[in-house]
Coordinates of C-alpha atoms in Angstrom, one line a residue:
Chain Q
X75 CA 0.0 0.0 0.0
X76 CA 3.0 1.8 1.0
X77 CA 4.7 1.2 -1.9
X78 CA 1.8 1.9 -4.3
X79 CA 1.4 5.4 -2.8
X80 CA 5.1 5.7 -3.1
X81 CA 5.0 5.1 -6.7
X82 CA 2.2 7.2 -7.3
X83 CA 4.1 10.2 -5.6
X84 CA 6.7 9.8 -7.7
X85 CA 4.9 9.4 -10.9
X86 CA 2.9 12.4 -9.7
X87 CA 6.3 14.5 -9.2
X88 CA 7.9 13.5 -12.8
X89 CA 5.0 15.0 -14.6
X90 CA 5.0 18.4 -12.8
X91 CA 8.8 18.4 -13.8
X92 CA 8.3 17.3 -17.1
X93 CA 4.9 19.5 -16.7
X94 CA 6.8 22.9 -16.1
X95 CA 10.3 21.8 -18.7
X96 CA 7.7 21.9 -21.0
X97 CA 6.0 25.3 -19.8
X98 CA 9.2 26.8 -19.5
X99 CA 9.7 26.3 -23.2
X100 CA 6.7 27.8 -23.5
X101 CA 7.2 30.8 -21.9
X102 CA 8.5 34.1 -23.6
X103 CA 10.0 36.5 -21.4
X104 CA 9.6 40.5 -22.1
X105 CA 11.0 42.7 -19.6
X106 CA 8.9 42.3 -16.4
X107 CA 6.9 40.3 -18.7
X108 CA 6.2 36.3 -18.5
X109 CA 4.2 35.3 -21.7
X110 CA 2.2 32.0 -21.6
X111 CA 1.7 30.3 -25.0
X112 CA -1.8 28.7 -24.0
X113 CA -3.2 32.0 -23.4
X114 CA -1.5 33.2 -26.8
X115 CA -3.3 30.4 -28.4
X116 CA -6.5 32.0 -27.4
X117 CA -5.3 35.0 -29.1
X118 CA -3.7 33.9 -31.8
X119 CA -6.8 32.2 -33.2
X120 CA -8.7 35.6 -32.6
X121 CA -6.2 37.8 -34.2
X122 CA -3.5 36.1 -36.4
X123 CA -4.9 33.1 -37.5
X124 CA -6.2 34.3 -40.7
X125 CA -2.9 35.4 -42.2
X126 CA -0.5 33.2 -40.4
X127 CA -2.6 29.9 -40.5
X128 CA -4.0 27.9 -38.0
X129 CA 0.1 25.6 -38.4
X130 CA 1.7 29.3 -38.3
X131 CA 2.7 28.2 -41.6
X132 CA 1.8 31.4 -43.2
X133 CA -1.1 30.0 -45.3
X134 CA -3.9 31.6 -43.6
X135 CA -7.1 32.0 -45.4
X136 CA -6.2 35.8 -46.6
X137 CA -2.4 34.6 -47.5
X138 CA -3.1 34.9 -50.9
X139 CA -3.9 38.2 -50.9
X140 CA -1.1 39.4 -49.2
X141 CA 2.3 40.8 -50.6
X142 CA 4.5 40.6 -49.1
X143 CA 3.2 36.9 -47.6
X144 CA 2.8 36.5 -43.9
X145 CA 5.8 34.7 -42.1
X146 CA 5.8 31.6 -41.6
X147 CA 6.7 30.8 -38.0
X148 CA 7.6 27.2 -38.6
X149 CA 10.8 28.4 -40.0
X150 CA 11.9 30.6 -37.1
X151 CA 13.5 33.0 -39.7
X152 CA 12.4 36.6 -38.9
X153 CA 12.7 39.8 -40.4
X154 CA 13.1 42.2 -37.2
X155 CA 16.0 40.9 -35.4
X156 CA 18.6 42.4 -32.9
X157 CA 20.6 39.2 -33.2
X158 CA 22.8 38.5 -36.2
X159 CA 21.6 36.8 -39.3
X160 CA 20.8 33.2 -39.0
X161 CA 20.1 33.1 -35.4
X162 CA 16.7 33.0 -33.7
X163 CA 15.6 36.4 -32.3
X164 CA 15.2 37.7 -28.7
X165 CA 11.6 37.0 -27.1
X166 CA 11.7 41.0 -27.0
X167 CA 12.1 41.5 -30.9
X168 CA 9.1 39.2 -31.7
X169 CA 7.2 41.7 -29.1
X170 CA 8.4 44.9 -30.6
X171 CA 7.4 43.3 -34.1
X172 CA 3.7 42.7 -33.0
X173 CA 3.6 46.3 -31.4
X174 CA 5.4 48.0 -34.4
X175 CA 3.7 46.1 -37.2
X176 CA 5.5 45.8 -40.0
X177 CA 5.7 48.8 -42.5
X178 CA 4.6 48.2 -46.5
X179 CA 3.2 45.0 -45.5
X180 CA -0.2 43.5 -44.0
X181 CA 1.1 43.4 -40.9
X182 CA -0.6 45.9 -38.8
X183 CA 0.0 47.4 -35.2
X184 CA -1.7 45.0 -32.3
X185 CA -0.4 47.7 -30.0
X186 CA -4.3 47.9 -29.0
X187 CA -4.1 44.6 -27.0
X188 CA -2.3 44.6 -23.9
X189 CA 1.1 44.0 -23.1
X190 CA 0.6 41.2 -21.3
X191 CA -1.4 39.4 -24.8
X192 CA 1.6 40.4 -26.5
X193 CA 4.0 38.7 -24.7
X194 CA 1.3 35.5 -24.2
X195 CA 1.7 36.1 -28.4
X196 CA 5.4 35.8 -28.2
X197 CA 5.2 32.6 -26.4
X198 CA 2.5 30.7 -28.9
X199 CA 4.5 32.2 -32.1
X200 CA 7.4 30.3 -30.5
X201 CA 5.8 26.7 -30.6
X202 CA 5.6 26.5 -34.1
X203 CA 8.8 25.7 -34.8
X204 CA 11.2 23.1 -32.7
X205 CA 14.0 25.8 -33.2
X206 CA 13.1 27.6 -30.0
X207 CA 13.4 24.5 -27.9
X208 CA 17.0 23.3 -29.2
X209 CA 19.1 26.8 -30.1
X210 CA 19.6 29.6 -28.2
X211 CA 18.9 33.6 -29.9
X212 CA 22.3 35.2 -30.8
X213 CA 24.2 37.8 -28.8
X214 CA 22.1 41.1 -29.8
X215 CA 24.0 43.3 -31.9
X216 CA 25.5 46.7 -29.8
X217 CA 24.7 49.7 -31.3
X218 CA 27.4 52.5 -30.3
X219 CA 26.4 56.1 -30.5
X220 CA 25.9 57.9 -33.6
X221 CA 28.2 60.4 -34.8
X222 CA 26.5 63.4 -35.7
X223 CA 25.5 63.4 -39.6
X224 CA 27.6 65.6 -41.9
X225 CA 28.1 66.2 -45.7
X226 CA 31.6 64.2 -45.2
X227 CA 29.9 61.6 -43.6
X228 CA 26.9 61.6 -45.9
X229 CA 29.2 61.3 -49.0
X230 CA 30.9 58.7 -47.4
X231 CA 27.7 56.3 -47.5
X232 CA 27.0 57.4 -50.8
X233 CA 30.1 55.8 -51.9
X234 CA 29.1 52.9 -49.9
X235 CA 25.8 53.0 -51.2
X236 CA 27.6 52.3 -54.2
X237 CA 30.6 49.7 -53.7
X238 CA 28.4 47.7 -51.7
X239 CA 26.4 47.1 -54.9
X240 CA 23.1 48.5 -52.4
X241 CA 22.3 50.0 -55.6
X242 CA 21.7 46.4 -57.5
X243 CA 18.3 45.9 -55.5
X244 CA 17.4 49.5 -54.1
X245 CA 18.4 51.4 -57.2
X246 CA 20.6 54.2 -57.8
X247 CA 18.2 56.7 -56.6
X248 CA 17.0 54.3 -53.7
X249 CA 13.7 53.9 -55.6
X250 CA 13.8 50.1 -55.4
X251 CA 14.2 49.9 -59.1
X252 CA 17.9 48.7 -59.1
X253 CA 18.6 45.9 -62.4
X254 CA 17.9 42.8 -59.6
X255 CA 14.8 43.7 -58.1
X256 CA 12.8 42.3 -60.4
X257 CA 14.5 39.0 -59.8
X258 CA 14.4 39.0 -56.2
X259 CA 12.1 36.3 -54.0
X260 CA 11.8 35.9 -50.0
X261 CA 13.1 32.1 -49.3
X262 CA 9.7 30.6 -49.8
X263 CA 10.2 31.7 -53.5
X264 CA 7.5 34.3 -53.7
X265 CA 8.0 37.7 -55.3
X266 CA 9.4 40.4 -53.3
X267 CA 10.2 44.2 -54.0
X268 CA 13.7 46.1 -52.5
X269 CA 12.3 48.6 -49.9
X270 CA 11.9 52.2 -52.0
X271 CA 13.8 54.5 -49.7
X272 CA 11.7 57.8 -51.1
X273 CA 8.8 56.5 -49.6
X274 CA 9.2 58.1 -46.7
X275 CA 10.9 57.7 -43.4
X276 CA 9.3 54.6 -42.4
X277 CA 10.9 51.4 -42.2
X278 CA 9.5 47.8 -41.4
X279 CA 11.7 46.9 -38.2
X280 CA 11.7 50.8 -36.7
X281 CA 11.8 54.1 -38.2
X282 CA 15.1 55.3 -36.0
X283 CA 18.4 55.7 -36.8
X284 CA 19.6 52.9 -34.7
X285 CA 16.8 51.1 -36.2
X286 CA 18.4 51.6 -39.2
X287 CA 22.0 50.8 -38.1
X288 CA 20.6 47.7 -36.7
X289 CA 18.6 46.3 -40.0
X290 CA 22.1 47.1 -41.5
X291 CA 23.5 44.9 -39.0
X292 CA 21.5 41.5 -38.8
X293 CA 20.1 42.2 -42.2
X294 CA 16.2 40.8 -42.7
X295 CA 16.6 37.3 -42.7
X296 CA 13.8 35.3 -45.2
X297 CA 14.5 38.6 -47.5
X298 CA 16.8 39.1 -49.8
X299 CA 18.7 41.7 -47.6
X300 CA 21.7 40.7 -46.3
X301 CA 23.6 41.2 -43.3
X302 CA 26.8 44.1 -43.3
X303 CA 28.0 42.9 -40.1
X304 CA 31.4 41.6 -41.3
X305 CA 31.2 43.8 -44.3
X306 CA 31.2 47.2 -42.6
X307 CA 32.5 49.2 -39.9
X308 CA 30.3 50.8 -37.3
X309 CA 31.2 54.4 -38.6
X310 CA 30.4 53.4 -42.2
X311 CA 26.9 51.7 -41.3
X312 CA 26.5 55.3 -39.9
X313 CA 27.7 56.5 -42.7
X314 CA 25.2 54.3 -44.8
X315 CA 22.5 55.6 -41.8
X316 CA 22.9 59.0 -42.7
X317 CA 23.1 58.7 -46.4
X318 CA 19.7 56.9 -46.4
X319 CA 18.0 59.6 -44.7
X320 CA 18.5 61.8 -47.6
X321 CA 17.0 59.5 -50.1
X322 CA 13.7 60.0 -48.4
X323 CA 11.5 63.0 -50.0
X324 CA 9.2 63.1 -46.5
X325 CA 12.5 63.7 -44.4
X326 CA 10.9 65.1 -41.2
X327 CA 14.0 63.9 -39.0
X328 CA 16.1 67.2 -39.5
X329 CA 18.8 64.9 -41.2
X330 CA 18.1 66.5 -44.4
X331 CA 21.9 68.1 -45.7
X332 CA 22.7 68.9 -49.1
X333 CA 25.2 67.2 -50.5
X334 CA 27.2 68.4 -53.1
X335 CA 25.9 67.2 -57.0
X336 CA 22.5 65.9 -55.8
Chain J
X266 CA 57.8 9.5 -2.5
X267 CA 60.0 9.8 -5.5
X268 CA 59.6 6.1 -6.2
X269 CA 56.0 6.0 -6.0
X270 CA 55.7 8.7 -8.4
X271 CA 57.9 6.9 -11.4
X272 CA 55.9 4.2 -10.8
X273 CA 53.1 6.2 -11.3
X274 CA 54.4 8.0 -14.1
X275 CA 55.5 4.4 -15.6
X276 CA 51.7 3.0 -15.2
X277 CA 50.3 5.9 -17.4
X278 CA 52.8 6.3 -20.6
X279 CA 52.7 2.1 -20.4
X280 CA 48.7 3.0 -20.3
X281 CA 49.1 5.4 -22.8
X282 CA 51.2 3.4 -25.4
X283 CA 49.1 0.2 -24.9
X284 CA 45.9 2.6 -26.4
X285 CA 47.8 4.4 -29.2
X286 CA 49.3 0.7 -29.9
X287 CA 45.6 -0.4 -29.9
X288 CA 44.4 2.3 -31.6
X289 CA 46.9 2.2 -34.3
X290 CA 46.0 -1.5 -34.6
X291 CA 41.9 -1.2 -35.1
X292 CA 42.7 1.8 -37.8
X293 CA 45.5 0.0 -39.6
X294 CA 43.0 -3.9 -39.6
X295 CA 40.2 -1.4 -41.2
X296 CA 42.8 0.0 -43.5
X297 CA 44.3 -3.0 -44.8
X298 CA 40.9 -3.9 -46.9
X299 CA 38.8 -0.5 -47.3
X300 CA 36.4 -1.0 -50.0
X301 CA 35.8 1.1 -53.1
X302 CA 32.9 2.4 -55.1
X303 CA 33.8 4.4 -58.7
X304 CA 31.9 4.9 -61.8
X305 CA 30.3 7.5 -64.0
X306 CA 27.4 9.8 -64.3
X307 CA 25.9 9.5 -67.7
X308 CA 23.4 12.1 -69.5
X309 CA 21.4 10.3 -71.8
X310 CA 20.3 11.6 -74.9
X311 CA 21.0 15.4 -76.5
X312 CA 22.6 17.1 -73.8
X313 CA 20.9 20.9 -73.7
X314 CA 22.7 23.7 -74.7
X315 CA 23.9 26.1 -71.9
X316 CA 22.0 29.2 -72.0
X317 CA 23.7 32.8 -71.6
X318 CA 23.8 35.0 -69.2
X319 CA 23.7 38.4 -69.2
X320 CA 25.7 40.1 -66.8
X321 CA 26.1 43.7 -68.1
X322 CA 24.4 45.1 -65.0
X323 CA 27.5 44.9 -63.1
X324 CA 30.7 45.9 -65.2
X325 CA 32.8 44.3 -62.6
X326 CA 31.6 41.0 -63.7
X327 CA 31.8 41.9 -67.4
X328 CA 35.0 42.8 -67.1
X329 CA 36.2 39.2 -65.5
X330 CA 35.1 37.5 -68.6
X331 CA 36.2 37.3 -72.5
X332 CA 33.6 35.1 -73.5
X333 CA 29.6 35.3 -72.2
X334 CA 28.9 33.5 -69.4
X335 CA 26.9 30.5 -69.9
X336 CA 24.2 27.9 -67.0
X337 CA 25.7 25.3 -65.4
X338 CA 22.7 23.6 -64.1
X339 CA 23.4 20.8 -66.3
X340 CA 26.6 20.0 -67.5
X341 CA 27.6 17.2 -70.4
X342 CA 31.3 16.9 -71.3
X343 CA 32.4 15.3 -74.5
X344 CA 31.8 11.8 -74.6
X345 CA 28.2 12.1 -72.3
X346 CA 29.4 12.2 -68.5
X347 CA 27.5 14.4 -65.8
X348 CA 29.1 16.7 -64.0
X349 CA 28.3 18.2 -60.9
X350 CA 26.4 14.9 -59.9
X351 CA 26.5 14.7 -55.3
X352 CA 26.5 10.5 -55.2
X353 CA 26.7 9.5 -51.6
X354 CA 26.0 7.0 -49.3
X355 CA 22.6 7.6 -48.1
X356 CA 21.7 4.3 -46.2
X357 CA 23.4 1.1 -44.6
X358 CA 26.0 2.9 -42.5
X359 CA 25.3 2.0 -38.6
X360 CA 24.3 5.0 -36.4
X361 CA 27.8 6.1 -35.7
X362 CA 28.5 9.6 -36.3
X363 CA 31.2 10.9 -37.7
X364 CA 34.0 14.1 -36.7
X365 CA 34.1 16.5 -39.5
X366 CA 37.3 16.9 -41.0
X367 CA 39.7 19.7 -39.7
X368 CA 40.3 20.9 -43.5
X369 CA 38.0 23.2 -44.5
X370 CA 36.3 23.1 -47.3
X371 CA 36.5 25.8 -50.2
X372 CA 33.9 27.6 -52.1
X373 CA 34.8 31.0 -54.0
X374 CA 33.4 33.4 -55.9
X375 CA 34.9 33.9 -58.8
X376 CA 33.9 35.9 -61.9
X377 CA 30.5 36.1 -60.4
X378 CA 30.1 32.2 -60.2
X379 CA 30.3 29.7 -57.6
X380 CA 33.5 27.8 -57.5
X381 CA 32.8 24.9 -57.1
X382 CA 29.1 25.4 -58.9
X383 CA 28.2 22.1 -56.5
X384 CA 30.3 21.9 -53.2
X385 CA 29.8 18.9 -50.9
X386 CA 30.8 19.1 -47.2
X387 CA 30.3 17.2 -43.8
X388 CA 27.7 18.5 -41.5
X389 CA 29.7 20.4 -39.5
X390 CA 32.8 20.7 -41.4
X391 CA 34.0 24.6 -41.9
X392 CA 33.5 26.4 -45.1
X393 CA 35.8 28.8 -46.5
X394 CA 33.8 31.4 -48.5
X395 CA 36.1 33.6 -50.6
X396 CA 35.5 36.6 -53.0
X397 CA 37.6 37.2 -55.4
X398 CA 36.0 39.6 -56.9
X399 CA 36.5 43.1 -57.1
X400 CA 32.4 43.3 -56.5
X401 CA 30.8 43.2 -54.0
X402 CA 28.5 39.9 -53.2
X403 CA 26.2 38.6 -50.9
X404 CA 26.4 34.9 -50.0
X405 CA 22.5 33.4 -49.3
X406 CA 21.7 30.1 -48.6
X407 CA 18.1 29.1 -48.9
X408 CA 18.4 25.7 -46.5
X409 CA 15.5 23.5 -45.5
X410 CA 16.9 21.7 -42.9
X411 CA 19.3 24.5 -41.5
X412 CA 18.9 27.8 -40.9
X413 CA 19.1 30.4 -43.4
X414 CA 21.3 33.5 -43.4
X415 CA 22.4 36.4 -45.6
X416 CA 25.8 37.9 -45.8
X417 CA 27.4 40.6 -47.9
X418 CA 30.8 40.0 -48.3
X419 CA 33.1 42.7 -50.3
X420 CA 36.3 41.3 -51.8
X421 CA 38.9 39.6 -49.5
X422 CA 36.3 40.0 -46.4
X423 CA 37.3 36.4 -44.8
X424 CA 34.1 34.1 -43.9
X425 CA 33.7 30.8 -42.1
X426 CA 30.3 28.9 -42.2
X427 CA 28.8 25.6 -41.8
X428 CA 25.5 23.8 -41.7
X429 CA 24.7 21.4 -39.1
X430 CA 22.0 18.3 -40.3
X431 CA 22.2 17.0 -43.1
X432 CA 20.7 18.7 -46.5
X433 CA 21.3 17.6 -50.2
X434 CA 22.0 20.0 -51.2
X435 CA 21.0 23.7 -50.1
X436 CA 21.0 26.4 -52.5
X437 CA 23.1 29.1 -52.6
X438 CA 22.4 32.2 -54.2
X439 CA 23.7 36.3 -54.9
X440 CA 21.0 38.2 -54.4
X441 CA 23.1 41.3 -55.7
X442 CA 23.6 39.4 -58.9
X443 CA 20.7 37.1 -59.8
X444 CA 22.6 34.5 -62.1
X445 CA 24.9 33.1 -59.3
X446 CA 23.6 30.0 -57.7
X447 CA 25.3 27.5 -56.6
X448 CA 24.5 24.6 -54.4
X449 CA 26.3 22.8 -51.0
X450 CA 25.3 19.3 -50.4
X451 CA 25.5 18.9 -46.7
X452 CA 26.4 14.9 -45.6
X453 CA 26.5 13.1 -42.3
X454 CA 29.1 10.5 -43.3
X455 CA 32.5 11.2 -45.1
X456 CA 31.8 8.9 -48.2
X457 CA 30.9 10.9 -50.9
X458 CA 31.7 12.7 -53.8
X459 CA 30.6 15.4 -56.7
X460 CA 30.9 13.9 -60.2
X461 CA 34.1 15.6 -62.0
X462 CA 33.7 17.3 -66.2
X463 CA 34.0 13.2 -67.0
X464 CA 31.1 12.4 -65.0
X465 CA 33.8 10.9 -63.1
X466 CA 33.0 9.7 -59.0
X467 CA 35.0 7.8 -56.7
X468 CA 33.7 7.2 -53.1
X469 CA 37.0 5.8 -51.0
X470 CA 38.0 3.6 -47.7
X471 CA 34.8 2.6 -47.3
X472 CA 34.2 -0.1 -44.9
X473 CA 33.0 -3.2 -46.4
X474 CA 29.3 -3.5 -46.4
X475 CA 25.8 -3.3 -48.2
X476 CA 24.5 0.5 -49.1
X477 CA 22.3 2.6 -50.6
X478 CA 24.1 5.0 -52.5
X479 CA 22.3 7.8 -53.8
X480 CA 23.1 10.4 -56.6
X481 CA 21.9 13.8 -57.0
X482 CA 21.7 16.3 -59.3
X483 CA 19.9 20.1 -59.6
X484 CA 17.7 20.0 -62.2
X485 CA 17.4 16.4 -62.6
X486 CA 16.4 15.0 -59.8
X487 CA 18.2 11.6 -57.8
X488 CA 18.9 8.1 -58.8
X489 CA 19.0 5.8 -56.0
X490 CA 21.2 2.0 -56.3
X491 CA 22.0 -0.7 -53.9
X492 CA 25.1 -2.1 -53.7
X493 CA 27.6 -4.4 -51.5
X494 CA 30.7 -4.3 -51.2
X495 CA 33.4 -6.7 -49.6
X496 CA 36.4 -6.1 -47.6
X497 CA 39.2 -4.7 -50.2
X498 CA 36.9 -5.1 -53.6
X499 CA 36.4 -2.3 -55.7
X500 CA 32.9 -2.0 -57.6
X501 CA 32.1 0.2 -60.5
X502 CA 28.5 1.7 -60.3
X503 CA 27.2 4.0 -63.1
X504 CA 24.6 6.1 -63.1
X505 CA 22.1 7.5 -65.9
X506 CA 20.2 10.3 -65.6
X507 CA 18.0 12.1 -69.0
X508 CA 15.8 14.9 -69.2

């Protein structure tokens, strides 16, 4: 009888272990934060399922009307990262994504739910793929402060702009018209466009400057663009930063310097 | 106190000679009969003709070349062999896994093509990615079993990757410049090989045994043969693939 009870005890104690390894992996952590996936479920199948798909494959009832497609979270590749390319991002970018939304795309701002839903979001978005549960997220990238922006340092990333063929997708004007943008595809093979820098001074991971820096950084992984972590210096992704800037005809940012033969 | 530590010191190099003697001994038994697989890819019927590519858009890679560049998804030389073929073993190896090999394995970028156009590598193993170019490139592997990433690498920026599982093969591409692709086929075990301009493959020191060997190619798909192999005998297995 002893025994029995024993047994049971111990049987009982194994599956709250296994019980809270598994919640644990289930968990996303944002700041003060502690997101829980089964609430996010809830949510997720009141607000995301119709693009992302019931799977978080991306092929939600509306995916085919979408362009650019929705992500598809069994593939753990995501755009918005602080963590280099090819490395899972930080519970807190996947947050900042669903507050921010993402710009030029059908991804809107769920900023009106709380933060609490967003960080139960985090944690359901994270179940879809085994990735989470067997790799670690990178080392975010460091931003250092930026230099102020000048003509020198603004015809600096011109010549950047140039040399590191930028032009060949984002065109020579930044109008997303370079000679390979019509060939480009995100890695599921669909069409997608080079962002068109005179758009305005919106971007799809943040409209800041360390934004900026940052997408330079870690590049937008399932895209086309690559990361300039090895390929640059932190004074010429400023460089690049502040040459950008001037591209854009809705420059509100006070950035806006002439430089000399544009 | 002296005495007891010669002894001691006695007891381990005797230890330590007795395993490298043993060691030596397994390796050099194995070694004395490895088995060998070799053969050629064949393409049968009119081989296609290589289509050109225009790469005007960036004078840098214009300039690299005399003659137009020309596809390389499939290959024929004179006298009808494959190249670029991954064969491999793909089944009948026990569970064991294997190191990767220290050396590094090479691809370069080259005149705006992938050099080697198919690379194969251990899982695991490092991979050298050079530019030679005076361009600038980015590297992009589209992976299904690995994870993906996307690096721009200007010329003589050094760069060391390599995929983990196993994935034949994952594509490689240049997003800058939208001719470049290239593929690496990633392998668990170290018996394998990429078919040479001859359609040429050898797969070396294998232990004797029965397997699946499987061979691979971009466009046209895989051919899959079973074979056995003795201690010391050395088969010849050709494959055929057509359009």
């Amino acid at each position: 009888m002893s025994n029995k009870s024993g047994l049971i005890r111990r049987v009982a104690i194994s599956i709250l272990i296994a019980w809270n390894v598994a919640g644990y992996a289930q968990e996303s952590h944002v700041g003060n934060l502690v997101g829980n996936a089964r609430r996010g479920k809830a949510l997720y199948q009141r607000y995301c399922i119709f693009c992302h798909g019931q799977y978080g494959d991306g092929r939600g009832e509306s995916a085919a009307y979408l362009d650019p497609k929705p992500r598809d979270f069994t593939k753990a590749a995501f755009k918005c990262r602080s963590t280099p390319s090819g490395s899972l991002p930080l519970d807190s970018d996947l947050y900042d994504t669903i507050t921010r939304g993402i710009h030029a795309s059908g991804m809107p701002s769920w900023k009106p739910l709380l933060r609490q839903e967003r960080a139960d979001l985090v944690a359901y978005v994270k179940t879809f793929s085994p990735s989470f549960q067997e790799e670690r997220p990178g080392a975010p990238v460091e931003i250092p402060p930026e230099p102020p922006p000048s003509t020198e340092s603004i015809q600096r990333g011109s010549e950047l702009f140039q040399s590191m063929n930028c032009w060949s997708c984002h065109g020579k004007d930044g109008r997303g018209n370079g000679p390979s943008a019509v060939s480009l595809t995100d890695s599921k093979g669909n069409p997608i466009k080079p962002f068109d820098f005179t758009s305005g001074p919106t971007f799809k991971c943040g409209n800041t400057d360390r934004d900026m820096y940052r997408d330079l950084v870690t590049g937008l992984d399932g895209t086309p663009m690559p990361s300039f972590a090895s390929a640059t210096t932190a004074d010429q992704r400023w460089d690049l930063v502040h040459y950008i800037r001037t591209l854009s005809t809705a420059n509100r940012s006070g950035h806006i310097l002439q430089v000399k033969g544009r | 106190m002296q005495s007891r530590y010669s002894v001691l010191i006695i007891s381990i190099t005797a230890l330590v000679y007795s395993v490298a003697v043993l060691g030596v001994r397994t390796t050099a038994s194995a070694a004395d009969s490895p088995a060998s697989i070799s053969g050629e890819v064949k393409f049968q019927g009119t081989p296609p003709k290589p289509t050109r590519i225009d790469v005007s858009q960036d004078p840098l890679c214009a300039k690299a070349h005399s003659t137009p560049l020309t596809t390389e998804d499939i290959l024929v030389g004179p006298d009808g062999g494959l190249a670029n073929v991954v064969v491999y073993i793909s089944d009948g190896l026990s569970t064991q896994t294997f190191q990767p090999p220290q050396q590094p394995a090479v691809l370069e970028q080259k005149g705006c093509q992938y050099k080697p156009h198919v690379l194969a590598v251990q899982s695991n193993q490092k991979i050298n990615i050079i530019n030679s170019d005076e361009t600038t490139h980015n590297i992009h592997p589209s992976p299904v079993n690995n994870r993906e990433w996307n690096m721009t690498q200007p010329h003589g920026m050094p760069l060391e990757k390599s995929f983990a599982r196993e994935e034949v093969a994952v594509p490689v591409k240049c997003n800058v410049h939208p001719w470049m692709k290239g593929y690496i086929a990633v392998l668990k075990n170290p018996y394998f090989a990429v078919s040479d301009k001859e359609g040429h493959f050898s797969l070396k020191d294998l232990p004797p045994g029965s397997y699946t060997i499987t061979a691979w190619q971009e466009k046209l798909g895989t051919s899959v043969q079973k074979i056995t192999v003795g201690a010391g005998e050395n088969k010849t297995l050709d494959f055929t693939f057509k359009q």
